[in-house]
Every structure is written in C-alpha cells, then in structure tokens.
C-alpha cells in the first residue's frame, strides 16, 4: 500500500500521527463541500414531499449512514422471509451496484428462476435471490439505478404489496413508508466526519429521517456513542441485534452438496478443521473473527477490495495458499461465493459463511412495530414452520 494511500486511510480513520497534515487538510476541505451539498439536497426534498415519487405499494428502506457493512443485506433477507411467510407479495429492489444491469435495470429472479449471474445483477442482489430461492421463499429480486422504474416493474410484473429497498437511506427520490437505519454499535459514526474525511455518507442531521434505528453487532462492550443512542437521543424507536454467523453451505472438494433452506445441520460438519480464510468485503478483518467464532482455527488469510470479482487465476492462487498454510479447509463469505465460478474445483472443503440478524427478546416488539407502521394485521404466518 502506498504512503499516500496509508495517509488518506489514516485521515479517514482519525488514527495516529498520519491523520494530520496535507492529506487530512485536503480531505477536510472536500468533506465540507460534500456535507454542504448533502444538507441542501435533503432540505430540497423535505421542502416539498412531492419531489419524492411514490409507488402504488408499501415501501420499506433498509439503509445506513456510513460506508461499509452494517448488516443491510441480512436485514433485508430477514424481512423478505417474514413477509413471504405471512403470504404478502414482497419484492426486493436493489441498485445492483457494479452489476452490468445497474444502468438499464432488470429482473434478477422471479422467486423461482435466476435470470442473471452475479456479474450482471451485482453480487448482493444475486446472493439474496439465490438464498431466498434455496429457502423456497418466492421473493423476486429486481435491480436498477432508477429505483422508481424498478419498483414499477415489481408492482406490474409480480403484484408487489411490499417493496424492500436495499441500501436506500440516501435515495430520497423515492418515497417510503418505513425508513430503517442500521448502525454498527461498535462504531456507529466512525470518526464523526463525512466522506472523504470520514465514513459518514451524510452529516448526523440526517438521523432524524429514520423511523427506527437498528443497532447491529450489539455484543458486550458497546461504544460510548452507542450508549448515547440507546438513551434515546435520536427520538425514535431503537432495536438491538447481534450478528449470528452460520455455515450456509459446504462445497466439498469431491462434490458440492445441494443448497439447503437454512444453516447446514451441525451434524453435517463432523469437525472444525484449521482453515484458510479469504474475503472481499468492506471490513475483511471482521471475517477472521467470524470464522473463529464458529470454531475454526485460521492458519492463513487473504483480503480483497469490497465487491472484488474473482478470476479463475485468483481461485487457483487462493487454493495454493490454503494448501501451503497447512489448512484442512477454506472459509469465505456468502457474498464472496456469489462472485466465484461455481465450476471451480477446490482442493479442500469450502465452507461458505452467512449471517443472520438476531433481535433476541426484542423480536416480538420489532415485528409489531413494522406491522403497525405498514398497516399489516397481526396474524400467524402462512408457513407454520417459519420462525416467529
């Protein structure tokens, strides 16, 4: 990594002596311009609500205020599963970031058939479509930079009654009935500065748009900022969750196992081998802890940029590195797995790790809140085996 890049990252993270000097000053100047633009943009939309186009269905936005992962995709999947189990026609709409279909839009899945690969749909929409199909939840997934046009496709083609907007807190062009804002309890606002001086996509004044805040990764020892949020400084309902990792699937080096509608059964993992871990997500370092929390000993690791498109050569190099490390298996994330050639032959078992959002004791309260805001009557799920 170049000295300039290290200096810029240090300035963003506000970490150590490199977080000062010319890089920090330059980023701060750009950040002030960006913050002013974002504030004016929000005020322009707030001044006339007709500037946000409304769809003929209920719209739920799942988003965050910082760059990086806070659990938006697992949260979207959770809501999609709950609405589907309740028999409510639900469609997920995503921008399809970095996918070939992002500009023109299109249908990733009708809930039963995949029409795009990850390179076309974008890794996260593809992964969500694949996951929901494996769980036999008929939830279509539509992508497009123009969320209104994508939403109309969802309504006209699939009769959507509820639209789930993945990563849309900043997409003010589309009106929503419920704005769920996710914050990482470990560092809800980073250094408190906006891009590019910090991780905030918008200044903290944007928090008032949230209808509810969901604190994710609420493990013991939350930050002081998270405690302030818990004391109700936002003036809206707050719910706490933890990330529950699980083995989504095992791709055997001899033959892959079929998709299952949930976590791989514990008895299917006869042992927890030492593993080589790799990922291309916003915070690669967190994946190491995730693998260890599942009982895997990590003997080696490799990190790639977020949304990295793996080539066959990359997979060959990773395989060689895993074998050289003395590992008995390989672990990666389900988001990374979506970006790989499924026909690749691994030299060791590949464990694909997923994340579930666990509200714990707050699950009934969260469910009542969502249903109340969307006008959904309380009723038992259509699927009697679905979790409460």
CSV table of C-alpha atoms in Angstrom, one decimal:
chain,number,residue,atom,x,y,z
A,1,UNK,CA,0.0,0.0,0.0
A,2,UNK,CA,1.4,3.4,-1.0
A,3,UNK,CA,2.4,6.0,1.6
A,4,UNK,CA,-0.3,8.4,0.2
A,5,UNK,CA,-3.0,5.7,0.5
A,6,UNK,CA,-2.0,4.9,4.0
A,7,UNK,CA,-2.1,8.6,4.9
A,8,UNK,CA,-5.6,9.0,3.4
A,9,UNK,CA,-6.9,5.9,5.2
A,10,UNK,CA,-5.3,7.2,8.5
A,11,UNK,CA,-7.0,10.6,8.0
A,12,UNK,CA,-10.4,8.9,7.4
A,13,UNK,CA,-10.0,6.7,10.4
A,14,UNK,CA,-8.5,9.5,12.5
A,15,UNK,CA,-5.8,7.2,13.6
A,16,UNK,CA,-2.3,8.2,14.8
A,17,UNK,CA,0.1,10.9,13.6
A,18,UNK,CA,-0.6,10.2,9.9
A,19,UNK,CA,-4.2,11.5,10.5
A,20,UNK,CA,-2.9,15.1,10.1
A,21,UNK,CA,-1.0,17.1,7.6
A,22,UNK,CA,-1.8,17.8,4.0
A,23,UNK,CA,-3.9,14.7,3.3
A,24,UNK,CA,-6.2,15.4,6.2
A,25,UNK,CA,-6.5,19.1,5.3
A,26,UNK,CA,-7.3,18.3,1.7
A,27,UNK,CA,-9.9,15.7,2.6
A,28,UNK,CA,-11.4,18.0,5.2
A,29,UNK,CA,-11.9,20.7,2.6
A,30,UNK,CA,-13.6,18.3,0.2
A,31,UNK,CA,-15.7,16.9,3.0
A,32,UNK,CA,-17.0,20.4,3.9
A,33,UNK,CA,-18.2,20.8,0.3
A,34,UNK,CA,-19.8,17.4,0.3
A,35,UNK,CA,-21.5,18.0,3.6
A,36,UNK,CA,-23.0,21.2,2.4
A,37,UNK,CA,-24.3,19.6,-0.8
A,38,UNK,CA,-25.9,16.7,1.1
A,39,UNK,CA,-27.6,19.0,3.6
A,40,UNK,CA,-29.0,21.2,0.8
A,41,UNK,CA,-30.2,18.1,-1.1
A,42,UNK,CA,-32.0,16.8,2.0
A,43,UNK,CA,-33.6,20.2,2.6
A,44,UNK,CA,-34.7,20.4,-1.0
A,45,UNK,CA,-36.6,17.1,-0.8
A,46,UNK,CA,-38.0,17.9,2.6
A,47,UNK,CA,-39.4,21.3,1.4
A,48,UNK,CA,-41.8,19.5,-1.0
A,49,UNK,CA,-42.6,15.9,-0.4
A,50,UNK,CA,-44.0,15.6,-4.0
A,51,UNK,CA,-40.4,15.6,-5.2
A,52,UNK,CA,-40.1,12.1,-3.9
A,53,UNK,CA,-42.1,9.8,-6.2
A,54,UNK,CA,-44.5,7.4,-4.6
A,55,UNK,CA,-45.1,3.8,-5.7
A,56,UNK,CA,-48.5,2.1,-5.5
A,57,UNK,CA,-47.4,-0.3,-2.7
A,58,UNK,CA,-45.8,-0.1,0.7
A,59,UNK,CA,-42.1,0.7,0.6
A,60,UNK,CA,-39.5,-0.2,3.3
A,61,UNK,CA,-36.0,1.2,3.1
A,62,UNK,CA,-33.1,-0.6,4.8
A,63,UNK,CA,-30.0,1.5,4.9
A,64,UNK,CA,-27.2,3.1,6.8
A,65,UNK,CA,-25.4,6.4,7.2
A,66,UNK,CA,-21.8,5.1,6.9
A,67,UNK,CA,-19.8,3.3,4.2
A,68,UNK,CA,-19.1,-0.3,5.0
A,69,UNK,CA,-21.2,-3.2,6.2
A,70,UNK,CA,-23.7,-2.8,9.0
A,71,UNK,CA,-25.9,-5.8,8.1
A,72,UNK,CA,-28.3,-4.3,5.5
A,73,UNK,CA,-28.4,-7.5,3.4
A,74,UNK,CA,-29.1,-9.9,6.3
A,75,UNK,CA,-31.8,-7.5,7.5
A,76,UNK,CA,-33.4,-7.3,4.0
A,77,UNK,CA,-33.4,-11.1,3.8
A,78,UNK,CA,-34.9,-11.4,7.2
A,79,UNK,CA,-37.8,-9.0,6.4
A,80,UNK,CA,-38.3,-10.7,3.0
A,81,UNK,CA,-38.6,-14.1,4.6
A,82,UNK,CA,-41.1,-12.8,7.3
A,83,UNK,CA,-43.4,-11.1,4.8
A,84,UNK,CA,-43.2,-14.1,2.4
A,85,UNK,CA,-44.1,-16.5,5.2
A,86,UNK,CA,-47.1,-14.2,6.0
A,87,UNK,CA,-48.3,-14.6,2.4
A,88,UNK,CA,-47.7,-10.9,1.5
A,89,UNK,CA,-46.4,-10.4,-2.1
A,90,UNK,CA,-42.9,-9.0,-1.5
A,91,UNK,CA,-40.2,-7.9,-3.9
A,92,UNK,CA,-36.6,-6.8,-3.2
A,93,UNK,CA,-35.3,-3.8,-5.2
A,94,UNK,CA,-31.6,-3.1,-5.2
A,95,UNK,CA,-29.4,-0.7,-7.2
A,96,UNK,CA,-27.3,-3.6,-8.4
A,97,UNK,CA,-24.1,-1.9,-7.6
A,98,UNK,CA,-21.3,-2.6,-10.1
A,99,UNK,CA,-23.5,-5.1,-12.0
A,100,UNK,CA,-23.9,-4.9,-15.7
A,101,UNK,CA,-27.7,-4.4,-15.3
A,102,UNK,CA,-27.3,-1.4,-12.9
A,103,UNK,CA,-28.0,1.2,-15.6
A,104,UNK,CA,-30.8,-0.3,-17.5
A,105,UNK,CA,-32.3,-2.4,-14.7
A,106,UNK,CA,-33.9,-5.9,-14.9
A,107,UNK,CA,-35.2,-8.9,-13.0
A,108,UNK,CA,-32.6,-11.0,-11.2
A,109,UNK,CA,-35.1,-13.6,-10.1
A,110,UNK,CA,-38.9,-14.2,-10.2
A,111,UNK,CA,-38.5,-16.1,-6.9
A,112,UNK,CA,-38.2,-19.4,-8.7
A,113,UNK,CA,-35.7,-18.9,-11.5
A,114,UNK,CA,-32.5,-16.9,-11.7
A,115,UNK,CA,-32.2,-14.8,-14.9
A,116,UNK,CA,-28.9,-13.1,-14.1
A,117,UNK,CA,-25.5,-14.1,-12.8
A,118,UNK,CA,-23.6,-12.1,-10.2
A,119,UNK,CA,-21.6,-10.1,-12.7
A,120,UNK,CA,-24.9,-8.9,-14.3
A,121,UNK,CA,-27.0,-8.4,-11.2
A,122,UNK,CA,-24.4,-7.4,-8.7
A,123,UNK,CA,-23.1,-9.7,-6.0
A,124,UNK,CA,-25.6,-8.8,-3.3
A,125,UNK,CA,-28.8,-9.0,-5.3
A,126,UNK,CA,-27.6,-12.2,-6.8
A,127,UNK,CA,-26.8,-13.7,-3.4
A,128,UNK,CA,-30.2,-12.6,-2.0
A,129,UNK,CA,-32.1,-14.1,-4.9
A,130,UNK,CA,-30.1,-17.3,-4.6
A,131,UNK,CA,-30.6,-17.5,-0.8
A,132,UNK,CA,-34.3,-16.9,-1.0
A,133,UNK,CA,-34.8,-19.5,-3.7
A,134,UNK,CA,-32.9,-22.1,-1.7
A,135,UNK,CA,-35.2,-21.4,1.2
A,136,UNK,CA,-38.2,-21.8,-1.1
A,137,UNK,CA,-39.4,-18.2,-0.4
A,138,UNK,CA,-40.8,-16.9,-3.6
A,139,UNK,CA,-39.5,-13.3,-3.3
A,140,UNK,CA,-38.5,-11.8,-6.7
A,141,UNK,CA,-35.4,-9.6,-6.8
A,142,UNK,CA,-35.2,-6.6,-9.2
A,143,UNK,CA,-32.3,-4.3,-9.8
A,144,UNK,CA,-31.8,-0.8,-11.3
A,145,UNK,CA,-30.3,2.5,-10.6
A,146,UNK,CA,-33.7,4.0,-11.2
A,147,UNK,CA,-35.5,2.6,-8.1
A,148,UNK,CA,-38.9,4.0,-9.2
A,149,UNK,CA,-38.7,2.2,-12.5
A,150,UNK,CA,-37.5,-0.9,-10.8
A,151,UNK,CA,-40.3,-0.6,-8.3
A,152,UNK,CA,-42.9,-0.3,-11.0
A,153,UNK,CA,-41.6,-3.4,-12.6
A,154,UNK,CA,-42.0,-5.2,-9.2
A,155,UNK,CA,-45.6,-4.0,-9.0
A,156,UNK,CA,-46.7,-4.6,-12.6
A,157,UNK,CA,-44.9,-8.0,-13.1
A,158,UNK,CA,-45.2,-9.5,-9.6
A,159,UNK,CA,-48.0,-7.7,-7.9
A,160,UNK,CA,-45.8,-6.4,-5.1
A,161,UNK,CA,-47.6,-5.2,-2.0
A,162,UNK,CA,-44.4,-4.6,-0.1
A,163,UNK,CA,-41.2,-3.4,-1.7
A,164,UNK,CA,-37.9,-3.8,0.2
A,165,UNK,CA,-35.3,-1.2,-0.8
A,166,UNK,CA,-31.8,-2.5,-0.1
A,167,UNK,CA,-29.3,0.2,0.8
A,168,UNK,CA,-31.6,3.2,0.1
A,169,UNK,CA,-31.4,5.6,3.1
A,170,UNK,CA,-29.9,8.2,0.8
A,171,UNK,CA,-32.2,7.5,-2.2
A,172,UNK,CA,-34.6,10.4,-1.5
A,173,UNK,CA,-36.1,10.4,-5.0
A,174,UNK,CA,-38.4,7.5,-3.9
A,175,UNK,CA,-40.9,7.9,-1.1
A,176,UNK,CA,-41.0,5.3,1.6
A,177,UNK,CA,-43.4,4.2,4.3
A,178,UNK,CA,-40.7,3.0,6.7
A,179,UNK,CA,-37.1,4.0,7.0
A,180,UNK,CA,-35.0,1.6,8.9
A,181,UNK,CA,-31.5,2.9,9.7
A,182,UNK,CA,-28.8,0.4,10.7
A,183,UNK,CA,-25.8,1.5,12.8
A,184,UNK,CA,-22.9,-0.7,13.9
A,185,UNK,CA,-22.8,-0.5,17.7
A,186,UNK,CA,-19.0,-0.8,17.7
A,187,UNK,CA,-18.5,2.4,15.8
A,188,UNK,CA,-21.9,3.9,14.8
A,189,UNK,CA,-20.4,7.1,13.2
A,190,UNK,CA,-16.7,6.3,12.8
A,191,UNK,CA,-14.7,9.5,13.5
A,192,UNK,CA,-17.9,11.6,13.1
A,193,UNK,CA,-16.8,13.1,9.8
A,194,UNK,CA,-18.4,12.9,6.3
A,195,UNK,CA,-16.7,11.5,3.2
A,196,UNK,CA,-13.9,11.6,2.2
A,197,UNK,CA,-12.6,12.7,5.7
A,198,UNK,CA,-14.6,10.1,7.4
A,199,UNK,CA,-17.0,7.2,6.8
A,200,UNK,CA,-20.3,9.2,7.0
A,201,UNK,CA,-22.4,9.3,3.9
A,202,UNK,CA,-24.3,12.2,5.3
A,203,UNK,CA,-24.0,14.5,8.3
A,204,UNK,CA,-25.6,13.4,11.5
A,205,UNK,CA,-28.5,15.7,11.0
A,206,UNK,CA,-29.8,13.0,8.6
A,207,UNK,CA,-30.5,10.7,11.5
A,208,UNK,CA,-33.9,12.5,12.1
A,209,UNK,CA,-35.2,10.9,8.9
A,210,UNK,CA,-35.1,7.5,10.4
A,211,UNK,CA,-38.3,5.9,11.6
A,212,UNK,CA,-36.4,3.4,13.7
A,213,UNK,CA,-32.7,2.7,14.4
A,214,UNK,CA,-31.4,-0.8,14.5
A,215,UNK,CA,-28.1,-1.2,16.4
A,216,UNK,CA,-26.2,-4.2,14.9
A,217,UNK,CA,-23.4,-6.2,16.4
A,218,UNK,CA,-24.6,-5.4,19.9
A,219,UNK,CA,-22.1,-7.6,21.6
A,220,UNK,CA,-20.9,-6.8,25.2
A,221,UNK,CA,-18.8,-3.6,25.5
A,222,UNK,CA,-20.6,-1.2,23.1
A,223,UNK,CA,-19.0,2.1,22.4
A,224,UNK,CA,-19.9,5.4,24.3
A,225,UNK,CA,-21.6,6.6,21.1
A,226,UNK,CA,-23.8,3.6,21.0
A,227,UNK,CA,-24.8,4.1,24.7
A,228,UNK,CA,-25.9,7.6,23.8
A,229,UNK,CA,-28.0,6.2,21.1
A,230,UNK,CA,-29.5,3.7,23.5
A,231,UNK,CA,-30.5,6.5,25.8
A,232,UNK,CA,-32.9,7.7,23.1
A,233,UNK,CA,-31.1,10.8,21.8
A,234,UNK,CA,-32.5,10.1,18.3
A,235,UNK,CA,-36.1,10.4,19.4
A,236,UNK,CA,-37.3,7.3,17.5
A,237,UNK,CA,-37.6,3.6,18.4
A,238,UNK,CA,-34.4,1.6,18.8
A,239,UNK,CA,-33.8,-2.1,18.5
A,240,UNK,CA,-30.7,-4.1,19.2
A,241,UNK,CA,-29.4,-7.1,17.2
A,242,UNK,CA,-26.4,-9.3,17.1
A,243,UNK,CA,-24.9,-11.0,14.1
A,244,UNK,CA,-25.3,-14.8,14.2
A,245,UNK,CA,-22.8,-16.4,11.8
A,246,UNK,CA,-23.6,-19.9,10.4
A,247,UNK,CA,-22.3,-22.2,7.8
A,248,UNK,CA,-24.6,-21.6,4.8
A,249,UNK,CA,-23.2,-24.5,2.7
A,250,UNK,CA,-20.2,-26.7,2.3
A,251,UNK,CA,-18.7,-27.2,-1.1
A,252,UNK,CA,-16.9,-30.5,-0.9
A,253,UNK,CA,-13.7,-30.8,-2.8
A,254,UNK,CA,-15.1,-34.1,-4.1
A,255,UNK,CA,-18.6,-32.9,-4.9
A,256,UNK,CA,-20.8,-30.0,-3.8
A,257,UNK,CA,-23.7,-30.5,-1.5
A,258,UNK,CA,-27.1,-29.2,-2.6
A,259,UNK,CA,-28.5,-26.0,-1.3
A,260,UNK,CA,-30.4,-26.3,2.0
A,261,UNK,CA,-33.2,-23.9,3.1
A,262,UNK,CA,-31.2,-22.8,6.1
A,263,UNK,CA,-28.0,-23.3,8.0
A,264,UNK,CA,-26.0,-26.5,7.4
A,265,UNK,CA,-27.0,-29.0,10.0
A,266,UNK,CA,-24.3,-29.2,12.8
A,267,UNK,CA,-24.0,-33.0,12.2
A,268,UNK,CA,-23.0,-32.3,8.6
A,269,UNK,CA,-19.9,-30.7,9.9
A,270,UNK,CA,-18.1,-33.6,11.5
A,271,UNK,CA,-15.2,-31.5,12.6
A,272,UNK,CA,-13.9,-27.9,12.5
A,273,UNK,CA,-10.7,-28.1,10.5
A,274,UNK,CA,-8.0,-25.5,10.6
A,275,UNK,CA,-8.9,-23.2,7.7
A,276,UNK,CA,-7.6,-20.6,5.3
A,277,UNK,CA,-9.9,-17.6,5.3
A,278,UNK,CA,-10.4,-15.1,2.5
A,279,UNK,CA,-13.0,-12.4,1.8
A,280,UNK,CA,-13.6,-9.2,-0.3
A,281,UNK,CA,-16.0,-7.2,1.9
A,282,UNK,CA,-16.0,-3.8,3.5
A,283,UNK,CA,-14.2,-5.0,6.6
A,284,UNK,CA,-12.1,-8.1,5.9
A,285,UNK,CA,-10.6,-8.1,9.4
A,286,UNK,CA,-14.0,-8.8,10.9
A,287,UNK,CA,-14.4,-12.0,8.9
A,288,UNK,CA,-11.5,-13.6,10.7
A,289,UNK,CA,-13.2,-13.2,14.0
A,290,UNK,CA,-16.4,-14.5,12.4
A,291,UNK,CA,-14.7,-17.7,11.3
A,292,UNK,CA,-13.1,-18.1,14.7
A,293,UNK,CA,-16.4,-17.6,16.5
A,294,UNK,CA,-17.7,-20.7,14.6
A,295,UNK,CA,-14.8,-22.8,16.0
A,296,UNK,CA,-12.5,-22.6,13.0
A,297,UNK,CA,-8.7,-22.1,13.6
A,298,UNK,CA,-7.4,-19.7,11.0
A,299,UNK,CA,-4.0,-20.7,9.7
A,300,UNK,CA,-3.8,-18.1,6.9
A,301,UNK,CA,-5.8,-15.3,5.3
A,302,UNK,CA,-6.2,-13.1,2.3
A,303,UNK,CA,-8.2,-9.9,1.8
A,304,UNK,CA,-9.6,-8.3,-1.3
A,305,UNK,CA,-11.4,-5.0,-2.0
A,306,UNK,CA,-15.2,-4.9,-1.5
A,307,UNK,CA,-17.2,-6.4,-4.4
A,308,UNK,CA,-14.0,-7.9,-5.9
A,309,UNK,CA,-14.6,-10.0,-9.0
A,310,UNK,CA,-12.6,-13.2,-8.6
A,311,UNK,CA,-10.9,-14.7,-11.6
A,312,UNK,CA,-10.0,-18.4,-12.1
A,313,UNK,CA,-6.4,-17.4,-11.5
A,314,UNK,CA,-7.3,-15.8,-8.2
A,315,UNK,CA,-9.1,-19.0,-7.1
A,316,UNK,CA,-6.1,-21.1,-8.2
A,317,UNK,CA,-3.7,-18.8,-6.2
A,318,UNK,CA,-6.0,-19.0,-3.1
A,319,UNK,CA,-6.2,-22.8,-3.3
A,320,UNK,CA,-2.4,-23.0,-3.4
A,321,UNK,CA,-2.1,-20.6,-0.5
A,322,UNK,CA,-4.6,-22.6,1.5
A,323,UNK,CA,-2.7,-25.8,0.9
A,324,UNK,CA,0.6,-24.2,1.7
A,325,UNK,CA,-0.7,-22.9,5.0
A,326,UNK,CA,-1.5,-26.4,6.2
A,327,UNK,CA,-5.2,-25.8,6.3
A,328,UNK,CA,-7.7,-28.6,6.2
A,329,UNK,CA,-10.4,-26.4,4.7
A,330,UNK,CA,-11.2,-22.9,3.3
A,331,UNK,CA,-13.8,-20.4,4.5
A,332,UNK,CA,-15.3,-17.4,2.8
A,333,UNK,CA,-18.5,-15.3,2.9
A,334,UNK,CA,-21.7,-16.0,1.0
A,335,UNK,CA,-21.3,-12.6,-0.7
A,336,UNK,CA,-17.8,-13.7,-1.9
A,337,UNK,CA,-19.1,-17.0,-3.0
A,338,UNK,CA,-21.7,-15.3,-5.2
A,339,UNK,CA,-18.8,-13.8,-7.2
A,340,UNK,CA,-17.0,-17.1,-8.0
A,341,UNK,CA,-17.0,-19.6,-10.7
A,342,UNK,CA,-19.2,-22.4,-9.4
A,343,UNK,CA,-17.5,-24.9,-11.6
A,344,UNK,CA,-14.1,-24.4,-9.9
A,345,UNK,CA,-12.6,-27.5,-8.2
A,346,UNK,CA,-11.4,-26.7,-4.7
A,347,UNK,CA,-8.5,-28.8,-3.2
A,348,UNK,CA,-10.2,-28.7,0.2
A,349,UNK,CA,-13.7,-28.3,1.5
A,350,UNK,CA,-15.0,-24.8,1.1
A,351,UNK,CA,-17.2,-23.5,4.0
A,352,UNK,CA,-19.5,-20.6,3.0
A,353,UNK,CA,-20.4,-18.5,5.9
A,354,UNK,CA,-23.6,-16.5,6.2
A,355,UNK,CA,-25.0,-14.0,8.8
A,356,UNK,CA,-28.4,-13.9,10.4
A,357,UNK,CA,-29.8,-10.9,12.3
A,358,UNK,CA,-30.9,-11.9,15.8
A,359,UNK,CA,-33.2,-9.5,17.7
A,360,UNK,CA,-33.4,-11.8,20.7
A,361,UNK,CA,-36.0,-10.8,23.2
A,362,UNK,CA,-36.8,-7.7,21.1
A,363,UNK,CA,-38.0,-9.7,18.1
A,364,UNK,CA,-41.8,-9.5,19.0
A,365,UNK,CA,-41.6,-5.7,19.6
A,366,UNK,CA,-39.8,-5.2,16.3
A,367,UNK,CA,-42.3,-7.3,14.5
A,368,UNK,CA,-45.2,-5.4,16.0
A,369,UNK,CA,-43.6,-2.1,15.1
A,370,UNK,CA,-43.1,-3.0,11.5
A,371,UNK,CA,-46.5,-4.4,11.0
A,372,UNK,CA,-48.1,-1.4,12.7
A,373,UNK,CA,-46.2,1.1,10.5
A,374,UNK,CA,-47.2,-0.8,7.4
A,375,UNK,CA,-50.8,-1.5,8.3
A,376,UNK,CA,-50.3,-5.3,8.4
A,377,UNK,CA,-52.8,-7.0,10.8
A,378,UNK,CA,-51.3,-9.4,13.3
A,379,UNK,CA,-51.8,-12.9,12.2
A,380,UNK,CA,-49.9,-16.2,12.3
A,381,UNK,CA,-47.5,-16.9,9.4
A,382,UNK,CA,-48.9,-18.9,6.4
A,383,UNK,CA,-45.9,-21.2,6.7
A,384,UNK,CA,-46.4,-23.0,10.1
A,385,UNK,CA,-42.7,-24.0,10.2
A,386,UNK,CA,-41.5,-20.4,9.9
A,387,UNK,CA,-39.8,-18.9,12.9
A,388,UNK,CA,-41.7,-16.3,14.9
